[in-house]
Amino acid sequence: MEWYQLHPEDVLHHLDTSLDQGLSQTEVTNRQQTHGLNELIEQDRESPWQMLWKQLTATMVLILIVAAVLSGLLGDIKDALAIFAIVIFNAGLGFFQDYQAEQAIAALKKLAVPSVRVRRQNSWQEVGAQSLVPGDIIAIEAGNLVPADCRVVDSASLRIQEASLTGESEPVDKIRDALGNQCPLAERHNMVYMGTAVTYGRGQAVVIDTGMKTELGQIAAAIQTAKPSPTLLQQRLDQFGQQLAIAITILILIIFLIGLLQGENLRFMFLTAVSLGVAAVPEGLPAIVTIALALGAQRMLKHQALIRKLPAVETLGSVTVICSDKTGTLTENRMTVTDLVFADTEITLPTAAIPLTPEHPPHPCVQHLQPHQQSALDVMLTGLALCNDACLELDPEHPDHYRLLGDPTETALLTVSAQLGPWPPQFRQDLPRHQELPFDANRKLMSTVHPFKAMPCLEALAQQAPAPLSSLNLMFTKGALDRLLDLSSHIWSADRIEPLSETKRHEIFQIHDRLAAEGKRILGIALRWLPQSSNGLSPQNLEQDLVLMGLVAMIDPPRPEAKDAVFLCQTAGIRPVMITGDHPITANAIAQQLKISSRPPLTGQDLTQLNEAQLSESVQQVSIYARVSPQHKLAIVRTLQQQGQIVAMTGDGINDAPALKQADIGVAMGITGTDVAKQAADMILLNDDFSTIVAAVREGRVIYDNIRKFIKYTLSGNCGELWVILMAPLVGMPIPLLPLQILWINLLADGLLAIGLSVEPAERNIMRRSPYSPTENLFSRGVGRDIAWIGLWLGCLFLGVGYWGWQLDLAQWQTFIFTTLAFSRIFLVQAIRGEQESFFKMGVLSNKPLLGSVILTTGLQLLVLYNPMFQKIFETQPLSVVELLLCLGVASLGFLAVELQKWGLRQKKR
Ligand code: ADP
Ligand code: MG
């Protein structure tokens, strides 16, 4: 027998679990030991050893090792050992960086694990999906990803999209009943599988299989998880690196030949050439990008932005438009009901909190109501509490206190119902939900159907019943007032239900617009009598012919930090765009408070009426979109992208997934977002806050800047080295640097100093300039030019100081060049830190890790100069104080030149 052929009770029995108790904690621990964690294991994850091995077997390193062995065989054991030592150091450093990046990415992945509501120890708990074991009872609802393979034990219109397993994109209805025959996976209508998405309804299920034993796990084991493809920047750097390697190889061949012609010995020239190759080829470039991106993602996490896909870090820096939800992102999503309008009455609630207790005397704000107004209010409050998914229960942590759980809009409505009307937990039990049409972003409505039962709070309603009470169901519908009015034929006015006249409609719209202009969100509530046989009707059939009860206005203040973030966006050349399902007047009021745009909003309805050209035109101008549905989001993203914009788009619902995927940066809400939206997103806002996106964009820009600085620094330094070796023979000098010296400089400069640039803090004007195009050349805007001239200038400096020593026949002329070279790199790194900003303004303390590297490098270089053992290995001569100062002076000329250039650039900009 298969699980789907069993009755739910038998399934529970077999798994030794129960619906109301769930598993005990000890049982969970036991089962975790037998079944392992509920996670898919990535088989091709690199172990630290593999990472180290990769470093040691990189092509350049291998060549170097061969060279060292040859050199050792030819008798120079000392050189061979030193080269080995340096190679190992270098590989160690590379490994350490790789490992750090890997750890950072792994940590991010762990955080992205969705949480699940599970029944354990007789209560509902939120746990990480990886802790599930067979026998766990879980609750699932629209927007969830199914966390394991489960048998459905309760389904309220549960509908699941199983494309990831079956390829079928049409959602499937799920039931709890046993199935008779053997059937293929796609027809097991009482099973739900890991990784599939709940698109509608809710239900409960018992976990059958977890981790690699799930259907998804078996596929994953078969095809293996694909390696993430390299990012755009990495691809471009890879390509560039290859071209550069060819160019450098040719140069080195020339140096090699010149050396031989000059009568240098073959072994020495061979080692020199290989060392130069190792030093000059920036084999670490693509790796540096990974490290910068991974560490950047870690920094973004500190700002509450969780990166799901590493390339996002890179794209963030180029974002030109941020399309954001209103509710919760630009506003606080702390809803408080402020006004109630019903039966020709309007009351404004006090701002002070009203206590939340079962027994309460009528609140002063409703004391003056006439009896007929009071009974209309009671019906409306009952409706608001019944057509509501929030829950009101005793707080386990504070006895005698009640707490509310659920969506902020719904908790606000339930609160006002509990404060002013009958106590909801009581009548909620008496009027159970028979059927429901959940809220969805397209309808913007929610309905629930209840059997009618005479009770005090519904007395006024019972008097108006069209048929015997026992044959009737009662439906409540709440949602966007404009939608509700379209579906209403009657209105509860004064003391009775009457047809909804045009004047009445107009009156209501006026009230609505007045409240909405204060930035309030307005919901309507309506009811309808139904015959008891109405089960199974579709939304179109149910939600019509409604009786409008009244409307509720609530305030949701803008986030205090949002206004600054919007302003920051605008100064940074990024257009903030508000997209909301809320009413245009409400949206506009909030947008004005945040100074998003002075143009009036466009509604979803307006959008549908535009043709492509008009849409394109409007999207360029309009920054507020209201009453939109998720499809409109997709259309807006597409249109913006066609105009060459780089778009970040937020979303929280299931239907937002296509827009999130389409956007250059899909941003899901961490708190209110569904698993489906999170899975489709590149980034998750852990605090749902708009300013987090802006902070992440800023971080993205910093990272891009720093990668460019890294390239500029390494390549210009390497260029200087190549120039001096190329030019020396032209003035008749022998090869001015020894192989070991070349490798040493490479270790210090590229290994220790350049890394410091990856933690360089933001330039001061980073959010005061327009975004760069993501397709721009890495060497554009002066980087290529700078590399060329700095390299040449450094080359001349080294040659000058060396030539002078060589002419005077000083034994230490090579040490001059070596020392100047080393110090010039230390100086240069400080100048290149600022793209235009002066070093003297930034100060040496603004990048402390780099300062540490500088001190360490200086110490190491002095050691090599003055420690007798190192002197022997590196063949250096001790320098006198004057000579050392001379080297330092010449080395600082590189730094000064760059500072002078930056000064010039700053003058020009003024
Ligand atoms: P936003 O796009 O700003 O996040 P929502 O999608 O949350 O806005 O809400 C859009 C509209 O849907 C609201 O203006 C309201 O009329 C309606 N609405 C929101 N939440 C509910 C709910 N729980 N029940 C019924 N209607 C709702
Ligand atoms: Mg929303």
Coordinates of N, CA, C and O in Angstrom, one line a residue, residues 66-204:
V66 N 57.5 23.7 -11.1 CA 58.4 23.0 -12.0 C 59.7 23.8 -12.1 O 60.8 23.2 -12.0
A67 N 59.6 25.1 -12.2 CA 60.8 25.9 -12.3 C 61.7 25.7 -11.0 O 62.9 25.6 -11.1
A68 N 61.0 25.7 -9.9 CA 61.8 25.6 -8.6 C 62.5 24.2 -8.6 O 63.6 24.1 -8.2
V69 N 61.7 23.2 -9.0 CA 62.4 21.8 -9.0 C 63.6 21.8 -9.9 O 64.6 21.3 -9.6
L70 N 63.4 22.4 -11.1 CA 64.5 22.4 -12.1 C 65.7 23.1 -11.5 O 66.8 22.7 -11.5
S71 N 65.4 24.3 -10.9 CA 66.4 25.1 -10.3 C 67.1 24.3 -9.1 O 68.3 24.3 -9.0
G72 N 66.3 23.5 -8.4 CA 66.9 22.7 -7.3 C 67.8 21.7 -7.9 O 68.9 21.4 -7.4
L73 N 67.4 21.0 -9.0 CA 68.1 20.0 -9.6 C 69.4 20.5 -10.2 O 70.5 19.9 -10.2
L74 N 69.4 21.8 -10.7 CA 70.6 22.4 -11.2 C 71.5 22.9 -10.1 O 72.5 23.6 -10.4
G75 N 71.1 22.6 -8.9 CA 72.0 22.9 -7.8 C 71.7 24.0 -6.9 O 72.3 24.2 -5.9
D76 N 70.7 24.8 -7.2 CA 70.4 26.0 -6.4 C 69.3 25.6 -5.4 O 68.1 26.0 -5.5
I77 N 69.6 24.8 -4.4 CA 68.6 24.3 -3.4 C 68.0 25.5 -2.7 O 66.8 25.5 -2.4
K78 N 68.8 26.5 -2.3 CA 68.3 27.6 -1.6 C 67.1 28.4 -2.3 O 66.1 28.6 -1.7
D79 N 67.4 28.7 -3.6 CA 66.3 29.3 -4.4 C 65.1 28.4 -4.4 O 64.0 28.9 -4.3
A80 N 65.3 27.2 -4.7 CA 64.2 26.3 -4.8 C 63.3 26.3 -3.6 O 62.1 26.4 -3.6
L81 N 63.9 26.2 -2.4 CA 63.2 26.2 -1.2 C 62.4 27.5 -1.0 O 61.3 27.5 -0.6
A82 N 63.1 28.6 -1.3 CA 62.5 29.9 -1.1 C 61.3 30.0 -2.0 O 60.2 30.5 -1.6
I83 N 61.4 29.6 -3.2 CA 60.3 29.7 -4.1 C 59.1 28.8 -3.6 O 58.0 29.3 -3.5
F84 N 59.5 27.6 -3.1 CA 58.4 26.8 -2.5 C 57.7 27.5 -1.4 O 56.5 27.5 -1.3
A85 N 58.5 28.1 -0.5 CA 57.9 28.8 0.6 C 56.9 29.9 0.1 O 55.8 30.0 0.6
I86 N 57.4 30.7 -0.8 CA 56.5 31.7 -1.3 C 55.3 31.2 -2.0 O 54.1 31.7 -1.8
V87 N 55.4 30.1 -2.8 CA 54.3 29.5 -3.4 C 53.3 29.1 -2.4 O 52.0 29.3 -2.5
I88 N 53.7 28.5 -1.3 CA 52.8 28.0 -0.3 C 52.1 29.1 0.4 O 50.9 29.1 0.6
F89 N 52.9 30.2 0.7 CA 52.3 31.3 1.3 C 51.2 31.9 0.4 O 50.1 32.2 0.9
N90 N 51.5 32.1 -0.8 CA 50.6 32.6 -1.8 C 49.3 31.8 -1.9 O 48.2 32.3 -1.9
A91 N 49.5 30.5 -2.0 CA 48.4 29.6 -2.1 C 47.5 29.6 -0.8 O 46.3 29.6 -0.9
G92 N 48.2 29.7 0.3 CA 47.6 29.8 1.6 C 46.7 31.0 1.7 O 45.5 31.0 2.1
L93 N 47.2 32.2 1.2 CA 46.5 33.4 1.2 C 45.3 33.3 0.3 O 44.1 33.7 0.7
G94 N 45.5 32.8 -0.9 CA 44.4 32.6 -1.8 C 43.3 31.7 -1.3 O 42.1 31.9 -1.3
F95 N 43.8 30.6 -0.6 CA 42.8 29.6 0.0 C 42.0 30.3 1.1 O 40.8 30.2 1.1
F96 N 42.7 31.1 1.9 CA 42.0 31.8 3.0 C 40.9 32.7 2.5 O 39.8 32.7 3.0
Q97 N 41.2 33.4 1.4 CA 40.2 34.3 0.9 C 39.0 33.6 0.3 O 37.9 33.9 0.5
D98 N 39.4 32.5 -0.5 CA 38.4 31.7 -1.1 C 37.4 31.1 0.0 O 36.2 31.1 -0.2
Y99 N 38.1 30.6 1.0 CA 37.3 29.9 2.1 C 36.4 30.9 2.8 O 35.2 30.6 3.0
Q100 N 36.9 32.1 3.0 CA 36.1 33.1 3.6 C 34.8 33.4 2.8 O 33.7 33.6 3.3
A101 N 35.1 33.6 1.5 CA 34.0 33.9 0.6 C 33.0 32.8 0.6 O 31.8 33.0 0.7
E102 N 33.5 31.5 0.6 CA 32.6 30.4 0.6 C 31.8 30.3 1.8 O 30.6 30.0 1.8
Q103 N 32.4 30.6 3.0 CA 31.7 30.6 4.2 C 30.6 31.6 4.2 O 29.5 31.4 4.7
A104 N 30.9 32.8 3.7 CA 30.0 33.9 3.7 C 28.7 33.5 2.9 O 27.6 33.7 3.3
I105 N 29.0 32.8 1.7 CA 27.9 32.4 0.9 C 27.0 31.3 1.6 O 25.8 31.4 1.6
A106 N 27.8 30.4 2.2 CA 27.0 29.3 2.9 C 26.2 29.9 4.0 O 25.0 29.4 4.2
A107 N 26.7 30.9 4.7 CA 25.9 31.5 5.8 C 24.7 32.1 5.3 O 23.6 32.0 5.9
L108 N 24.8 32.8 4.1 CA 23.6 33.4 3.5 C 22.6 32.4 3.1 O 21.4 32.6 3.3
K109 N 23.1 31.3 2.6 CA 22.1 30.2 2.2 C 21.3 29.7 3.3 O 20.1 29.4 3.3
K110 N 22.0 29.5 4.5 CA 21.4 29.0 5.7 C 20.2 29.9 6.1 O 19.2 29.4 6.5
L111 N 20.5 31.2 6.0 CA 19.5 32.2 6.4 C 18.2 32.1 5.6 O 17.2 32.6 6.0
A112 N 18.4 31.7 4.3 CA 17.3 31.8 3.4 C 16.3 30.6 3.5 O 15.4 30.5 2.8
V113 N 16.6 29.7 4.5 CA 15.7 28.5 4.7 C 14.4 29.0 5.2 O 14.3 29.8 6.1
P114 N 13.3 28.6 4.5 CA 12.0 29.1 4.9 C 11.6 28.4 6.3 O 12.0 27.3 6.6
S115 N 10.7 29.1 7.0 CA 10.2 28.5 8.2 C 8.8 27.9 8.0 O 8.1 28.2 7.1
V116 N 8.5 26.9 8.8 CA 7.2 26.2 8.7 C 6.5 26.2 10.0 O 7.1 26.2 11.1
R117 N 5.1 26.2 9.9 CA 4.3 26.1 11.1 C 4.1 24.6 11.4 O 3.5 23.9 10.5
V118 N 4.5 24.1 12.5 CA 4.4 22.7 12.8 C 3.7 22.5 14.1 O 3.9 23.3 15.1
R119 N 3.0 21.4 14.2 CA 2.3 21.0 15.5 C 3.2 20.1 16.3 O 3.5 19.0 15.8
R120 N 3.7 20.6 17.4 CA 4.5 19.7 18.2 C 4.2 20.0 19.7 O 3.9 21.1 20.0
Q121 N 4.3 19.0 20.5 CA 4.0 19.1 21.9 C 2.7 19.8 22.2 O 2.6 20.7 23.0
N122 N 1.7 19.5 21.4 CA 0.4 20.1 21.6 C 0.2 21.6 21.3 O -0.6 22.2 21.9
S123 N 1.2 22.2 20.5 CA 1.0 23.6 20.2 C 1.6 23.8 18.8 O 2.5 23.1 18.4
W124 N 1.2 25.0 18.2 CA 1.8 25.3 16.9 C 3.1 26.1 17.1 O 3.2 26.9 18.0
Q125 N 4.1 25.7 16.4 CA 5.4 26.4 16.5 C 5.9 26.7 15.1 O 5.6 26.1 14.1
E126 N 6.8 27.8 15.1 CA 7.5 28.1 13.8 C 8.8 27.5 13.9 O 9.6 27.8 14.8
V127 N 9.2 26.6 13.0 CA 10.5 26.1 13.0 C 11.1 26.2 11.6 O 10.4 26.4 10.6
G128 N 12.5 26.1 11.5 CA 13.1 26.0 10.2 C 12.7 24.7 9.5 O 12.6 23.7 10.1
A129 N 12.6 24.8 8.2 CA 12.1 23.7 7.4 C 13.1 22.5 7.5 O 12.7 21.3 7.4
Q130 N 14.3 22.8 7.8 CA 15.3 21.6 7.9 C 15.1 20.7 9.1 O 15.6 19.6 9.1
S131 N 14.3 21.2 10.1 CA 14.1 20.4 11.3 C 13.0 19.4 11.2 O 12.7 18.6 12.1
L132 N 12.3 19.4 10.1 CA 11.1 18.5 9.9 C 11.5 17.0 9.9 O 12.5 16.7 9.4
V133 N 10.6 16.2 10.5 CA 10.8 14.7 10.4 C 9.5 14.1 10.0 O 8.5 14.7 10.2
P134 N 9.6 12.8 9.5 CA 8.4 12.1 9.2 C 7.5 12.1 10.4 O 8.0 11.8 11.5
G135 N 6.2 12.3 10.2 CA 5.3 12.3 11.4 C 4.9 13.7 11.8 O 3.9 13.9 12.6
D136 N 5.7 14.7 11.4 CA 5.3 16.1 11.8 C 4.0 16.5 11.1 O 3.8 16.2 10.0
I137 N 3.2 17.2 11.9 CA 2.0 17.8 11.3 C 2.3 19.2 10.9 O 2.7 20.0 11.8
I138 N 2.1 19.6 9.7 CA 2.4 21.0 9.3 C 1.2 21.7 8.8 O 0.3 21.0 8.3
A139 N 1.2 23.0 8.9 CA 0.1 23.8 8.3 C 0.7 24.5 7.1 O 1.8 25.0 7.1
I140 N -0.1 24.5 6.0 CA 0.4 25.2 4.8 C -0.7 26.1 4.3 O -1.9 25.8 4.5
E141 N -0.3 27.2 3.6 CA -1.3 28.1 3.1 C -0.7 28.8 1.8 O 0.5 28.6 1.6
A142 N -1.6 29.4 1.1 CA -1.2 30.1 -0.1 C 0.0 30.9 0.0 O 0.2 31.6 1.0
G143 N 1.0 30.7 -0.9 CA 2.3 31.4 -0.8 C 3.4 30.6 -0.2 O 4.5 30.9 -0.5
N144 N 3.1 29.5 0.5 CA 4.1 28.6 1.0 C 4.7 27.8 -0.1 O 4.1 27.4 -1.1
L145 N 6.0 27.4 0.1 CA 6.5 26.3 -0.6 C 6.4 25.0 0.3 O 6.6 25.1 1.5
V146 N 6.0 23.9 -0.3 CA 5.8 22.7 0.5 C 7.2 22.3 1.0 O 8.1 22.2 0.1
P147 N 7.4 22.1 2.3 CA 8.8 21.9 2.8 C 9.2 20.5 2.8 O 10.4 20.2 3.0
A148 N 8.4 19.5 2.6 CA 8.8 18.1 2.5 C 7.7 17.3 1.8 O 6.7 17.9 1.4
D149 N 7.9 16.0 1.6 CA 6.8 15.3 0.9 C 5.8 14.9 2.0 O 6.1 14.3 3.1
C150 N 4.5 15.2 1.8 CA 3.5 15.0 2.8 C 2.2 14.5 2.3 O 1.9 14.6 1.1
R151 N 1.4 13.9 3.2 CA 0.1 13.4 2.9 C -0.9 14.5 3.5 O -0.7 14.9 4.6
V152 N -1.8 14.9 2.6 CA -2.8 16.0 3.1 C -3.7 15.4 4.0 O -4.3 14.3 3.8
V153 N -4.0 16.0 5.2 CA -4.9 15.5 6.1 C -6.1 16.5 6.3 O -7.1 16.2 7.0
D154 N -5.9 17.7 5.8 CA -7.0 18.7 5.8 C -6.8 19.6 4.7 O -5.7 20.1 4.5
S155 N -7.9 19.9 3.9 CA -7.7 20.8 2.8 C -8.9 21.8 2.7 O -10.0 21.3 2.7
A156 N -8.6 23.1 2.8 CA -9.6 24.1 2.5 C -9.3 24.7 1.2 O -8.4 25.6 1.1
S157 N -9.8 24.2 0.1 CA -9.6 24.6 -1.2 C -8.1 24.7 -1.5 O -7.6 25.5 -2.3
L158 N -7.3 23.7 -1.0 CA -5.9 23.7 -1.2 C -5.6 23.5 -2.6 O -6.1 22.5 -3.2
R159 N -4.7 24.3 -3.2 CA -4.4 24.2 -4.6 C -2.9 24.3 -4.7 O -2.3 25.2 -4.2
I160 N -2.2 23.4 -5.5 CA -0.8 23.4 -5.5 C -0.3 23.4 -7.0 O -0.8 22.7 -7.8
Q161 N 0.8 24.2 -7.2 CA 1.4 24.2 -8.5 C 2.6 23.3 -8.4 O 3.5 23.6 -7.7
E162 N 2.6 22.3 -9.3 CA 3.6 21.2 -9.1 C 4.6 21.2 -10.3 O 5.3 20.2 -10.6
A163 N 4.7 22.3 -11.0 CA 5.5 22.3 -12.2 C 6.9 21.8 -12.0 O 7.5 21.2 -12.8
S164 N 7.5 22.1 -10.8 CA 8.9 21.7 -10.6 C 9.0 20.2 -10.6 O 10.1 19.7 -10.8
L165 N 8.0 19.5 -10.4 CA 8.1 18.0 -10.4 C 7.5 17.4 -11.6 O 8.0 16.5 -12.2
T166 N 6.3 17.9 -12.0 CA 5.5 17.3 -13.1 C 5.6 18.0 -14.4 O 5.2 17.5 -15.4
G167 N 6.0 19.3 -14.3 CA 6.1 20.1 -15.5 C 4.7 20.7 -15.8 O 4.6 21.6 -16.7
E168 N 3.7 20.4 -15.1 CA 2.4 20.9 -15.3 C 2.2 22.2 -14.6 O 2.3 22.3 -13.4
S169 N 1.9 23.3 -15.3 CA 1.9 24.6 -14.7 C 0.6 25.0 -14.1 O 0.4 25.9 -13.3
E170 N -0.5 24.3 -14.5 CA -1.8 24.5 -14.0 C -1.9 23.9 -12.5 O -1.6 22.8 -12.3
P171 N -2.3 24.8 -11.6 CA -2.4 24.2 -10.2 C -3.4 23.1 -10.0 O -4.4 23.0 -10.8
V172 N -3.1 22.2 -9.1 CA -3.9 21.0 -8.9 C -4.6 21.1 -7.6 O -4.1 21.5 -6.6
D173 N -5.9 20.7 -7.5 CA -6.7 20.7 -6.2 C -6.2 19.6 -5.4 O -6.0 18.5 -5.9
K174 N -6.1 19.8 -4.1 CA -5.7 18.7 -3.2 C -6.8 18.4 -2.2 O -7.5 19.2 -1.8
I175 N -6.9 17.0 -2.0 CA -8.0 16.6 -1.1 C -7.4 15.7 0.0 O -6.2 15.4 0.0
R176 N -8.2 15.3 1.0 CA -7.7 14.5 2.1 C -8.1 13.0 1.9 O -7.4 12.2 2.5
D177 N -9.0 12.7 1.1 CA -9.5 11.3 1.0 C -8.5 10.4 0.4 O -7.6 10.8 -0.4
A178 N -8.6 9.1 0.7 CA -7.7 8.1 0.2 C -8.0 7.9 -1.3 O -9.1 8.0 -1.7
L179 N -7.0 7.5 -2.1 CA -7.2 7.2 -3.5 C -7.2 5.7 -3.6 O -6.4 5.0 -2.9
G180 N -8.0 5.2 -4.5 CA -8.2 3.7 -4.6 C -7.0 3.0 -5.3 O -6.4 2.2 -4.7
N181 N -6.7 3.5 -6.5 CA -5.7 2.7 -7.3 C -4.3 3.3 -7.2 O -4.1 4.4 -6.8
Q182 N -3.4 2.5 -7.8 CA -2.0 3.0 -8.0 C -2.1 4.1 -9.0 O -2.9 4.0 -10.0
C183 N -1.4 5.2 -8.7 CA -1.4 6.2 -9.8 C -0.1 7.0 -9.8 O 0.6 7.0 -8.8
P184 N 0.2 7.6 -10.9 CA 1.5 8.3 -11.0 C 1.4 9.6 -10.2 O 0.4 10.1 -9.8
L185 N 2.6 10.1 -10.0 CA 2.8 11.3 -9.1 C 1.8 12.4 -9.3 O 1.2 13.0 -8.4
A186 N 1.6 12.7 -10.6 CA 0.8 13.9 -11.0 C -0.6 13.7 -10.6 O -1.4 14.7 -10.5
E187 N -1.1 12.5 -10.3 CA -2.5 12.2 -10.0 C -2.7 11.9 -8.6 O -3.8 11.6 -8.1
R188 N -1.7 12.0 -7.8 CA -1.8 11.8 -6.3 C -2.4 13.0 -5.7 O -1.6 13.8 -5.1
H189 N -3.7 13.1 -5.7 CA -4.3 14.4 -5.3 C -4.4 14.6 -3.8 O -4.9 15.6 -3.3
N190 N -3.9 13.6 -3.0 CA -3.9 13.8 -1.6 C -2.4 13.9 -1.1 O -2.2 13.8 0.1
M191 N -1.5 14.0 -2.0 CA -0.1 14.2 -1.6 C 0.4 15.5 -2.0 O 0.0 16.0 -3.1
V192 N 1.3 16.1 -1.2 CA 2.0 17.3 -1.7 C 3.5 17.1 -1.5 O 3.9 16.4 -0.6
Y193 N 4.2 17.7 -2.5 CA 5.7 17.4 -2.6 C 6.6 18.6 -2.3 O 6.2 19.7 -2.7
M194 N 7.7 18.3 -1.8 CA 8.7 19.3 -1.5 C 9.0 20.1 -2.7 O 9.1 19.6 -3.8
G195 N 9.1 21.4 -2.5 CA 9.5 22.4 -3.5 C 8.3 22.8 -4.4 O 8.5 23.8 -5.2
T196 N 7.1 22.2 -4.3 CA 6.0 22.7 -5.0 C 5.4 23.9 -4.3 O 5.6 24.1 -3.1
A197 N 4.5 24.7 -5.0 CA 4.0 25.9 -4.4 C 2.5 25.9 -4.1 O 1.8 25.5 -5.0
V198 N 2.1 26.3 -2.9 CA 0.7 26.4 -2.6 C 0.2 27.7 -3.2 O 0.7 28.8 -2.9
T199 N -0.7 27.7 -4.2 CA -1.2 28.9 -4.8 C -2.5 29.4 -4.3 O -2.9 30.5 -4.5
Y200 N -3.2 28.5 -3.5 CA -4.5 28.9 -3.1 C -4.9 28.1 -1.9 O -4.5 26.9 -1.7
G201 N -5.8 28.7 -1.0 CA -6.3 27.9 0.1 C -5.3 27.6 1.2 O -4.3 28.2 1.3
R202 N -5.7 26.7 2.1 CA -4.9 26.3 3.2 C -5.2 24.8 3.6 O -6.2 24.3 3.2
G203 N -4.3 24.3 4.4 CA -4.5 22.9 4.8 C -3.5 22.4 5.8 O -2.6 23.2 6.2
Q204 N -3.7 21.2 6.2 CA -2.7 20.5 7.0 C -2.2 19.3 6.4 O -3.0 18.6 5.6

